[in-house]
Each structure stands twice: as structure tokens, then as C-alpha cells.
Coordinates of N, CA and C in Angstrom, one line a residue:
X1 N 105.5 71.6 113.3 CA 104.5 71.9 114.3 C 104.2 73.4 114.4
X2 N 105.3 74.2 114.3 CA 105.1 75.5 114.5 C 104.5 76.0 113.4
X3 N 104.5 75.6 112.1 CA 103.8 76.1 110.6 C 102.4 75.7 110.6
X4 N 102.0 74.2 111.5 CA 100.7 73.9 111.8 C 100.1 74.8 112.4
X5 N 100.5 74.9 113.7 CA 100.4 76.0 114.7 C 99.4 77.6 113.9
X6 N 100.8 77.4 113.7 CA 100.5 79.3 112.3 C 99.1 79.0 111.9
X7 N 99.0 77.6 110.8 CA 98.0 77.7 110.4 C 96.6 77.8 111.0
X8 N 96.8 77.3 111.7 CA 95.1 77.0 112.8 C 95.3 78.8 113.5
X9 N 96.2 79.2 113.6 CA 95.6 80.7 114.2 C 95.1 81.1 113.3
X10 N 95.6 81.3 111.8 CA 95.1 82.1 111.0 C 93.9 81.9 110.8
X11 N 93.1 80.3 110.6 CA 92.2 80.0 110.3 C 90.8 80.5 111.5
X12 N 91.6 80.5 112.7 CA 91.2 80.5 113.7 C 90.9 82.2 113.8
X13 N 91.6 83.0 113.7 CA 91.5 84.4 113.3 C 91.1 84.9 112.1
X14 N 90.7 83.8 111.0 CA 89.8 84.2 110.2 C 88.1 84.2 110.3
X15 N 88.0 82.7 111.2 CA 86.8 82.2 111.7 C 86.4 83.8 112.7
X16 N 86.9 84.0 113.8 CA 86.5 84.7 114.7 C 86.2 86.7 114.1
X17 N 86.9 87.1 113.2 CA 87.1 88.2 112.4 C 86.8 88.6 110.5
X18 N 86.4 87.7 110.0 CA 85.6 87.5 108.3 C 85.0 88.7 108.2
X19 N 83.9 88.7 109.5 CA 83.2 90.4 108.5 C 83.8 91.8 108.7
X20 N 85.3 91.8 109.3 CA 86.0 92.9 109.1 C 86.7 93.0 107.7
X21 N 86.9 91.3 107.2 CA 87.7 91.2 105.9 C 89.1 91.6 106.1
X22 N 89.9 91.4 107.0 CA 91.4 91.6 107.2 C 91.6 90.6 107.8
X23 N 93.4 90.4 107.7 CA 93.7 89.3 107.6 C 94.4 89.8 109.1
X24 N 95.4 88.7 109.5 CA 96.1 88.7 110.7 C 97.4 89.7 110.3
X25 N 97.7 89.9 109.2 CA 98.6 90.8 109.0 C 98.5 92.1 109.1
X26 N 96.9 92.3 108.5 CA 96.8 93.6 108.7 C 96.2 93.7 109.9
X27 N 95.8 93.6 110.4 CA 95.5 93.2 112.1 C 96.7 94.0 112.1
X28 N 98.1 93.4 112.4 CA 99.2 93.7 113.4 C 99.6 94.7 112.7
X29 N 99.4 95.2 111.3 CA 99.7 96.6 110.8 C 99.1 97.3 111.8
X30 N 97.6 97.6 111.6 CA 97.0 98.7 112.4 C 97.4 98.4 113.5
X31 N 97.3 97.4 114.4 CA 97.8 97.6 116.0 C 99.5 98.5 116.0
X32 N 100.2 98.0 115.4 CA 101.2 98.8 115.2 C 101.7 100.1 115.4
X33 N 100.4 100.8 114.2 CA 100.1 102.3 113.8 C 99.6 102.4 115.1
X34 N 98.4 102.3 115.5 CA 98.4 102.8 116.9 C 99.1 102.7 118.2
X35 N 99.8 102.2 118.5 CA 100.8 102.3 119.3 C 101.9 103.5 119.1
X36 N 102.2 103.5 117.7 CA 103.5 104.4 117.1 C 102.8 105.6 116.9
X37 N 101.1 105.4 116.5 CA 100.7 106.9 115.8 C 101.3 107.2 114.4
X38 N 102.1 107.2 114.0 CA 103.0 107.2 112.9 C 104.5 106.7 112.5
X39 N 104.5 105.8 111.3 CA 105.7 105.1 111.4 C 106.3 104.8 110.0
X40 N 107.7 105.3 109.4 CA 107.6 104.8 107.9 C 107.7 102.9 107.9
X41 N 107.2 102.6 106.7 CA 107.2 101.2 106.2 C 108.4 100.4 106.9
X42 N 109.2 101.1 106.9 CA 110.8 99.9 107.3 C 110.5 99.7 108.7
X43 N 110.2 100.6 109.5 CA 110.0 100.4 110.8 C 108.9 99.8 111.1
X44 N 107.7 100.2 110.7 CA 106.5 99.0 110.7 C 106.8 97.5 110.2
X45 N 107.2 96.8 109.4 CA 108.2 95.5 108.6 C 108.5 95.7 109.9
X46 N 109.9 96.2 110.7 CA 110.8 95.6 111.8 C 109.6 95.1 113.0
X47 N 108.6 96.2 113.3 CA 107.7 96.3 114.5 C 106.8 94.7 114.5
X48 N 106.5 94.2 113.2 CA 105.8 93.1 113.2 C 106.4 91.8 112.3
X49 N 108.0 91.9 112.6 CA 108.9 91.0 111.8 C 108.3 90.6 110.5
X50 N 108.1 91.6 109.4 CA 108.3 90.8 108.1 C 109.1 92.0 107.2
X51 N 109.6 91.3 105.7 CA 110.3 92.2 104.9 C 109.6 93.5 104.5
X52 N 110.2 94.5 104.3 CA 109.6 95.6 103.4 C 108.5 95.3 102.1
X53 N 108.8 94.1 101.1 CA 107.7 94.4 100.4 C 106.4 93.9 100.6
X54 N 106.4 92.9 101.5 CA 105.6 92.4 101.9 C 104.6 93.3 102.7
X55 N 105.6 94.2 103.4 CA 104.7 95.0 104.5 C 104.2 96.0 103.8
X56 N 104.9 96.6 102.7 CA 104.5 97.5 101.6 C 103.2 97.4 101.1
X57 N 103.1 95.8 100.6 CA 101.7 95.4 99.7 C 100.7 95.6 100.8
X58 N 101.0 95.2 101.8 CA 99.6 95.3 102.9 C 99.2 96.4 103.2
X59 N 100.0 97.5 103.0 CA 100.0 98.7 103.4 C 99.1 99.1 102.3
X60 N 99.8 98.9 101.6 CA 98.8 99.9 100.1 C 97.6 99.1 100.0
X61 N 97.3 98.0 100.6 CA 95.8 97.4 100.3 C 95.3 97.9 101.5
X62 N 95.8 98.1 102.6 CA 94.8 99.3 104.4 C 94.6 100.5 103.2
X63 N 95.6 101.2 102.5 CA 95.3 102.3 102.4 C 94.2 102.5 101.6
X64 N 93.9 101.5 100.1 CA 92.8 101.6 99.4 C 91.8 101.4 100.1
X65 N 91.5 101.1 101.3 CA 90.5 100.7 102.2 C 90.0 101.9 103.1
X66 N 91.3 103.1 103.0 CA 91.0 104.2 103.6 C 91.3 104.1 105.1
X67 N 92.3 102.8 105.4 CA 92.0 102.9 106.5 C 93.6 103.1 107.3
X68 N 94.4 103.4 106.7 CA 95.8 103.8 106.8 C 96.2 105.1 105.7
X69 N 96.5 105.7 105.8 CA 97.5 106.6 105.1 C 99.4 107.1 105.1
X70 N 99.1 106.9 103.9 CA 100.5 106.6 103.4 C 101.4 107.8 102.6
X71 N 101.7 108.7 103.1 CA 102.2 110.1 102.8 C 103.9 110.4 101.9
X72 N 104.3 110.8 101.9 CA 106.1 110.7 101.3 C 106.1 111.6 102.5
X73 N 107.4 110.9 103.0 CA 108.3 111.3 104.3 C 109.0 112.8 103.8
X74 N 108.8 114.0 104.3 CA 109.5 115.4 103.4 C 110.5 115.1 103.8
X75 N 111.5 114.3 104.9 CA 112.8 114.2 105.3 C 113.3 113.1 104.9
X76 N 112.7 112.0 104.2 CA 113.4 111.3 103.4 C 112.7 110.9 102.2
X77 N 112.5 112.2 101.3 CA 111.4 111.7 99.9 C 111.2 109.8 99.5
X78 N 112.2 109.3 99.9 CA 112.1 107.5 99.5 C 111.3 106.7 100.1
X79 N 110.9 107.1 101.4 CA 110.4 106.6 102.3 C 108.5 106.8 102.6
X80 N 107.7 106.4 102.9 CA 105.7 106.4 103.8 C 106.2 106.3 104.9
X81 N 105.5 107.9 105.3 CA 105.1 107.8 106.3 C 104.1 107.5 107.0
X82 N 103.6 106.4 107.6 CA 102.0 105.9 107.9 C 101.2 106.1 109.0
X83 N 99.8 106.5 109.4 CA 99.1 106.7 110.1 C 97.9 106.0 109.8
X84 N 96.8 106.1 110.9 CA 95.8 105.9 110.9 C 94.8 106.3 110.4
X85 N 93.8 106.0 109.6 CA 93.1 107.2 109.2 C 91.9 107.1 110.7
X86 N 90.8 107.9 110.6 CA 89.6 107.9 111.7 C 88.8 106.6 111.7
X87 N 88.5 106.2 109.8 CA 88.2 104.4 109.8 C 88.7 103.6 110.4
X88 N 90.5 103.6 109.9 CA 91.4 102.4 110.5 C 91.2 101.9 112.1
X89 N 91.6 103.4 112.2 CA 91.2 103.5 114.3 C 89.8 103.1 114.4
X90 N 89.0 103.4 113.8 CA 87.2 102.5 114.4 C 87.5 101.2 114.1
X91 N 87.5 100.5 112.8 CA 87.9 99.5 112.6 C 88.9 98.9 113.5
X92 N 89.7 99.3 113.8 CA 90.8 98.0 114.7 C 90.0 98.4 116.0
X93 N 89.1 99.3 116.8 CA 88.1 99.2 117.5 C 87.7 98.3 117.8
X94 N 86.8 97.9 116.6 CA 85.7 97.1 116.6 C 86.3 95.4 116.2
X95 N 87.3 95.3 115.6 CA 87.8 94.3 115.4 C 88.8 93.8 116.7
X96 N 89.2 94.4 117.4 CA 90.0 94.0 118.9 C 89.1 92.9 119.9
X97 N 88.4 92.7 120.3 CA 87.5 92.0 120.7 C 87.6 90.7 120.2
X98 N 87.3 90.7 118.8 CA 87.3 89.6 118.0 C 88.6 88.4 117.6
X99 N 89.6 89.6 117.5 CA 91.0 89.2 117.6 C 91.5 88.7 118.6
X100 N 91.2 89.2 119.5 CA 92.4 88.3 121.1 C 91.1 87.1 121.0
X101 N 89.3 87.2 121.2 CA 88.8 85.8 121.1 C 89.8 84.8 120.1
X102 N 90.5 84.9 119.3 CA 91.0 84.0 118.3 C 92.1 83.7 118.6
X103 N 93.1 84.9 119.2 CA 94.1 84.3 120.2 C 93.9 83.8 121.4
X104 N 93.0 83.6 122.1 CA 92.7 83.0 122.9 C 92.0 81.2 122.8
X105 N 91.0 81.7 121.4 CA 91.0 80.1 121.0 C 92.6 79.0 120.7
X106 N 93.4 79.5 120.2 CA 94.6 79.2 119.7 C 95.3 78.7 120.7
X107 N 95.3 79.3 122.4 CA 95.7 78.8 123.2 C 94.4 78.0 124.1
X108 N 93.7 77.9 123.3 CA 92.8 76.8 124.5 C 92.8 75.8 124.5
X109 N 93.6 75.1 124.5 CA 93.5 73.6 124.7 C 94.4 73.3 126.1
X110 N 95.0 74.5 126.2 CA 96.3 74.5 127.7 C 95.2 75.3 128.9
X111 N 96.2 74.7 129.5 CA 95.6 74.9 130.7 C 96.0 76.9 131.0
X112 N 95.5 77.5 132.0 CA 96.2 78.8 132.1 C 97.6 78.7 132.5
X113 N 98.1 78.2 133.4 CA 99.5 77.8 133.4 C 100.2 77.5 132.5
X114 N 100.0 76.3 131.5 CA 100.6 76.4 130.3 C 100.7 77.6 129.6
X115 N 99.6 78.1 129.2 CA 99.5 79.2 128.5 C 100.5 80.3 128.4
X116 N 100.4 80.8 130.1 CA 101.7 81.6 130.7 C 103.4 80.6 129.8
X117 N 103.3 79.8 130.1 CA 104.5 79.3 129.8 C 105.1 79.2 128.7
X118 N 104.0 78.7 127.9 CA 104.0 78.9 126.3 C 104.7 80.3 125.5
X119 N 104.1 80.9 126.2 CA 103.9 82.3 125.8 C 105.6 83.0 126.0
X120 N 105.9 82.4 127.3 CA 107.6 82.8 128.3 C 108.5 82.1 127.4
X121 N 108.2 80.5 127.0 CA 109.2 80.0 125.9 C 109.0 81.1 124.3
X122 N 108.2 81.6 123.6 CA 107.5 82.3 122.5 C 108.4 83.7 122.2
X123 N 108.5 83.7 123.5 CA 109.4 85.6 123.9 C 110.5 85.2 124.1
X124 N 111.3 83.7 124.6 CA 112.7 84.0 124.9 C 113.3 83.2 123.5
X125 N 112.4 82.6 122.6 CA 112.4 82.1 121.6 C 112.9 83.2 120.0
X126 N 111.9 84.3 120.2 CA 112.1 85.0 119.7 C 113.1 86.3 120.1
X127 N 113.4 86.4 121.1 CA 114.6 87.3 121.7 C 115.8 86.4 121.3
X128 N 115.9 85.6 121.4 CA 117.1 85.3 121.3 C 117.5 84.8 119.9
X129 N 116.8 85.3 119.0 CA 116.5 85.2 117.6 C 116.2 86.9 117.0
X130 N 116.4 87.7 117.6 CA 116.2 89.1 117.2 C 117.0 89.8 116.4
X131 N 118.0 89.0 116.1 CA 118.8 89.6 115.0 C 118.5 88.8 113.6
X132 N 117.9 88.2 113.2 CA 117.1 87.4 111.8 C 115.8 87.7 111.4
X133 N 116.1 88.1 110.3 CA 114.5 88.9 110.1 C 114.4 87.6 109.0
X134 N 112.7 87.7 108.5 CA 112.2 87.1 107.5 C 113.0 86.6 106.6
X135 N 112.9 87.5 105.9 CA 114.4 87.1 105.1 C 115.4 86.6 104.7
X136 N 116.1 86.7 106.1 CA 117.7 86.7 106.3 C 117.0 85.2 106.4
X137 N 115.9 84.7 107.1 CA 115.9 83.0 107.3 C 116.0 82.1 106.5
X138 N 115.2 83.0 105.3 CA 114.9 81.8 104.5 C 116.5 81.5 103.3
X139 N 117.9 82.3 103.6 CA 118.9 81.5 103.6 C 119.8 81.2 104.2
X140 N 119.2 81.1 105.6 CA 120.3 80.0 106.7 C 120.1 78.5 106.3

């Protein structure tokens, strides 16, 4: 149910956001970067639970897009360090609106109460699950 779930947001946040052309992952990249302002890749991966290369690929497809920038960290050459460019920031702008409408479709079939609740099981669900990343799940 929870993979069904997944699915119908995505679809549901594709339906509501298409002519931005980003996905829900890069969604929570840029929201990310704005909150942090600047963050290398490993820390962004932890901030929106998925592995490094994953978060990596998405990164370098914002960046061809001009809408992230991806620099070498001078205090740890191995490492990006990521920001926003002035596009990214308009764009997750103009795309914010669009995005919670799609999270909000996702929860509309509950009532507001549920919703609240949903949401309280979602956070203690995942707190008490904060030490397993991506990864580490898929060999438990």
C-alpha cells in the first residue's frame, strides 16, 4: 500500500507540475538548497533520505538546467558544493504552488483530521526509523 501510495503522488505531482518538467525528486533537491542555501551532495542525499549516487545524478541533471550549481568544495577537493542558481530559486518559485496542490491532492480523500494524523503516524514512522537510509534497506 505504501508503494501504491508513492505511486499516485508521483503521478499526482506530475499531473499538477509537467510544465516545470521536474520530477518530485528534484522538487525536494531545490527545496532543500533553499532552506540550507548551500550543501555538499552527502548532506543533501541525508536531508531528503536517498543514497549519494542517486542524489548525485539528479544533481547534475538541476545543474545542466542551470538551475543548481555544483562547485568542488576547496576544503574537501572530493566533495559539491551546491547552491541555487537565480533560475533554480525562480523556478522552485513558481513551481511551489503547484507542488503542495499535489500534496494536498494525495491527501484528499481524508478528512482534515485524518490528514493531521496521517501525517503524526508519517513523522513517528520515520523517526523511529532514522537510522536506515535507502540503502542500508534494501538488505534488511
Amino acid at each position: 500500500m505504501i508503494r501504491r501510495l508513492h505511486q499516485i503522488h508521483v503521478a499526482l505531482f506530475h499531473e499538477a507540475c509537467s510544465e516545470f518538467e521536474m520530477t518530485p525528486l528534484q522538487y525536494s533537491l531545490l527545496s532543500a538548497l533553499a532552506v540550507r542555501k548551500a550543501a555538499d551532495q552527502t548532506t543533501l542525499a541525508a536531508d531528503i533520505a536517498l543514497d549519494r549516487t542517486t542524489t548525485t545524478g539528479a544533481l547534475k541533471r538541476l545543474a545542466a538546467r542551470n538551475l543548481v550549481e555544483r562547485a568542488i568544495d576547496h576544503e574537501d577537493r572530493r566533495a559539491r558544493l551546491c547552491k541555487l542558481t537565480a533560475a533554480g530559486a525562480a523556478l522552485l518559485a513558481k513551481i511551489e504552488t503547484s507542488a503542495r496542490a499535489a500534496h494536498r491532492a494525495t491527501l484528499g480523500d481524508l478528512s482534515a483530521r485524518e490528514q493531521a494524523l496521517f501525517i503524526d503516524m508519517m513523522q513517528r514512522i520515520v523517526a523511529g526509523n532514522a537510522n536506515r537510509d535507502s540503502a542500508a534497506a534494501l538488505f534488511d
